[in-house]
Amino acid sequence: MMRNKIQGAFFLMAVFALVAAPLANADDRDDVEAVINQYIDSEGFDLTEQTKLMAGDRTYISAGMIYSNNEKSMALQTAGNKVITTANPDVQRIATIEDLKIRLNGNAAVASFYRTINDTNSVENVRAGQNAMITIYQTATMVLFKVNDEWKIVHTHLSPTK
């Protein structure tokens, strides 16, 4: 009798584990997707909010260069953004992602997606015959680790799509 109760308890625990595992995975997937969406939504010219989404030791690869010091990488991006906003004070940036794919393995996630950055051009350039939008198409890979129950970006790789 006692043996049947113990076996029944183990059976119930196994069933609960099988049911709970995909739910935890689904929560993690939603959390990872939320971090990536926050990253894209913070793709303006002030990267303060975006920096909070990253691990301090994030690796960044873009334009054929690798930056293993995240603090300097963000400083370079901020300096580049300052040049853009100085040259075109009315510039606006809108970033979007398409075809997001997320793969989870424990406390690690790998995501890939297409990223499009649209900057408005200056009035002078448009009058000179340039397009109103300056568009950059990129294929992105991002790796995130769960650190202290929070997903952080540890690696970003951007390659030109077109």
Short mmCIF file of C-alpha atoms in Angstrom, two decimals:
data_model
loop_
_atom_site.label_atom_id
_atom_site.label_comp_id
_atom_site.label_asym_id
_atom_site.label_seq_id
_atom_site.Cartn_x
_atom_site.Cartn_y
_atom_site.Cartn_z
CA MET A 1 0.00 0.00 0.00
CA MET A 2 2.75 2.44 1.01
CA ARG A 3 4.75 1.46 -2.07
CA ASN A 4 1.78 2.33 -4.34
CA LYS A 5 1.47 5.75 -2.68
CA ILE A 6 5.17 6.45 -3.19
CA GLN A 7 4.99 5.31 -6.82
CA GLY A 8 1.88 7.45 -7.30
CA ALA A 9 3.64 10.47 -5.81
CA PHE A 10 6.63 9.98 -8.13
CA PHE A 11 4.27 9.57 -11.08
CA LEU A 12 2.50 12.83 -10.22
CA MET A 13 5.82 14.65 -9.82
CA ALA A 14 6.93 13.37 -13.21
CA VAL A 15 3.68 14.53 -14.82
CA PHE A 16 3.99 17.96 -13.18
CA ALA A 17 7.61 18.23 -14.35
CA LEU A 18 6.62 17.38 -17.92
CA VAL A 19 3.83 19.95 -17.86
CA ALA A 20 5.87 22.68 -16.13
CA ALA A 21 9.02 22.41 -18.29
CA PRO A 22 7.46 23.80 -21.49
CA LEU A 23 5.75 26.54 -19.49
CA ALA A 24 9.06 27.66 -17.98
CA ASN A 25 10.61 27.51 -21.43
CA ALA A 26 7.71 29.60 -22.80
CA ASP A 27 8.23 32.19 -20.04
CA ASP A 28 11.95 32.36 -20.85
CA ARG A 29 11.20 32.71 -24.55
CA ASP A 30 8.80 35.59 -23.81
CA ASP A 31 11.40 37.21 -21.53
CA VAL A 32 14.14 36.92 -24.17
CA GLU A 33 11.84 38.33 -26.83
CA ALA A 34 10.97 41.23 -24.50
CA VAL A 35 14.68 42.06 -24.01
CA ILE A 36 15.27 42.00 -27.77
CA ASN A 37 12.25 44.25 -28.36
CA GLN A 38 13.52 46.65 -25.68
CA TYR A 39 16.89 46.65 -27.43
CA ILE A 40 15.27 47.56 -30.76
CA ASP A 41 12.96 50.14 -29.16
CA SER A 42 16.01 51.82 -27.58
CA GLU A 43 17.86 52.09 -30.91
CA GLY A 44 17.61 55.87 -30.86
CA PHE A 45 20.52 58.20 -30.45
CA ASP A 46 20.66 57.93 -26.64
CA LEU A 47 21.84 54.42 -25.83
CA THR A 48 21.52 54.76 -22.04
CA GLU A 49 18.52 52.42 -21.80
CA GLN A 50 20.03 49.95 -24.24
CA THR A 51 23.19 49.67 -22.15
CA LYS A 52 21.12 48.40 -19.20
CA LEU A 53 20.11 45.36 -21.27
CA MET A 54 23.69 44.20 -21.72
CA ALA A 55 26.18 42.30 -19.64
CA GLY A 56 29.25 44.36 -18.82
CA ASP A 57 31.41 42.00 -20.86
CA ARG A 58 29.24 41.96 -23.99
CA THR A 59 31.01 41.36 -27.30
CA TYR A 60 29.84 43.47 -30.24
CA ILE A 61 30.62 42.71 -33.89
CA SER A 62 29.64 45.17 -36.60
CA ALA A 63 31.09 46.41 -39.89
CA GLY A 64 33.74 43.70 -39.78
CA MET A 65 35.08 44.82 -36.40
CA ILE A 66 34.93 43.05 -33.04
CA TYR A 67 34.62 45.05 -29.85
CA SER A 68 35.20 43.01 -26.70
CA ASN A 69 35.08 46.00 -24.35
CA ASN A 70 31.39 46.89 -24.09
CA GLU A 71 32.03 50.21 -22.34
CA LYS A 72 34.28 51.42 -25.18
CA SER A 73 31.95 49.94 -27.79
CA MET A 74 29.01 51.89 -26.42
CA ALA A 75 31.17 55.05 -26.21
CA LEU A 76 32.09 54.67 -29.90
CA GLN A 77 28.45 54.17 -30.88
CA THR A 78 27.42 57.19 -28.80
CA ALA A 79 30.16 59.32 -30.43
CA GLY A 80 28.97 58.24 -33.89
CA ASN A 81 25.39 59.09 -32.96
CA LYS A 82 26.52 62.53 -31.77
CA VAL A 83 28.07 63.24 -35.19
CA ILE A 84 24.79 62.25 -36.88
CA THR A 85 22.64 64.42 -34.59
CA THR A 86 25.06 67.36 -34.89
CA ALA A 87 24.96 67.17 -38.69
CA ASN A 88 21.19 66.67 -38.73
CA PRO A 89 19.56 67.94 -35.50
CA ASP A 90 16.07 66.93 -36.67
CA VAL A 91 17.04 63.34 -37.47
CA GLN A 92 14.73 60.60 -36.26
CA ARG A 93 15.59 56.92 -36.04
CA ILE A 94 13.14 54.05 -36.27
CA ALA A 95 14.38 50.48 -35.89
CA THR A 96 12.42 47.32 -36.59
CA ILE A 97 13.03 43.59 -36.55
CA GLU A 98 11.54 40.83 -38.66
CA ASP A 99 11.65 37.05 -38.62
CA LEU A 100 12.79 36.69 -34.99
CA LYS A 101 13.94 33.16 -34.14
CA ILE A 102 14.89 32.23 -30.57
CA ARG A 103 16.60 29.04 -29.43
CA LEU A 104 16.86 28.32 -25.69
CA ASN A 105 19.23 26.00 -23.88
CA GLY A 106 18.98 26.34 -20.12
CA ASN A 107 20.22 29.80 -19.11
CA ALA A 108 21.40 30.63 -22.63
CA ALA A 109 19.46 31.90 -25.62
CA VAL A 110 20.48 32.49 -29.22
CA ALA A 111 18.35 34.78 -31.35
CA SER A 112 18.56 35.70 -35.00
CA PHE A 113 16.55 38.30 -36.88
CA TYR A 114 16.63 40.91 -39.60
CA ARG A 115 17.15 44.43 -38.28
CA THR A 116 16.27 47.55 -40.22
CA ILE A 117 17.45 50.99 -39.13
CA ASN A 118 15.73 53.99 -40.73
CA ASP A 119 17.13 57.48 -40.18
CA THR A 120 15.42 60.52 -41.62
CA ASN A 121 17.66 62.49 -43.94
CA SER A 122 18.20 66.25 -43.64
CA VAL A 123 16.02 68.68 -45.55
CA GLU A 124 19.07 69.93 -47.45
CA ASN A 125 19.97 66.41 -48.61
CA VAL A 126 16.41 65.67 -49.68
CA ARG A 127 16.31 68.94 -51.65
CA ALA A 128 19.58 67.87 -53.27
CA GLY A 129 17.87 64.71 -54.53
CA GLN A 130 18.67 62.16 -51.81
CA ASN A 131 16.04 59.85 -50.35
CA ALA A 132 14.11 61.04 -47.31
CA MET A 133 15.11 57.90 -45.42
CA ILE A 134 18.57 56.43 -44.96
CA THR A 135 18.02 52.72 -44.44
CA ILE A 136 20.43 50.09 -43.17
CA TYR A 137 19.49 46.41 -43.50
CA GLN A 138 21.27 43.95 -41.22
CA THR A 139 21.15 40.30 -40.26
CA ALA A 140 21.59 40.02 -36.50
CA THR A 141 22.58 37.27 -34.12
CA MET A 142 22.29 37.88 -30.41
CA VAL A 143 23.28 35.66 -27.48
CA LEU A 144 21.71 36.20 -24.08
CA PHE A 145 22.52 34.61 -20.72
CA LYS A 146 20.23 34.47 -17.74
CA VAL A 147 22.17 36.15 -14.92
CA ASN A 148 20.56 36.49 -11.47
CA ASP A 149 17.14 35.68 -12.98
CA GLU A 150 17.52 38.41 -15.61
CA TRP A 151 18.30 37.95 -19.31
CA LYS A 152 21.32 40.00 -20.44
CA ILE A 153 22.77 40.44 -23.92
CA VAL A 154 26.30 39.00 -23.95
CA HIS A 155 26.99 39.00 -27.70
CA THR A 156 25.65 40.98 -30.66
CA HIS A 157 26.72 40.32 -34.26
CA LEU A 158 25.42 42.52 -37.08
CA SER A 159 26.14 41.81 -40.75
CA PRO A 160 24.92 43.71 -43.80
CA THR A 161 21.92 42.06 -45.45
CA LYS A 162 21.82 44.16 -48.63
#
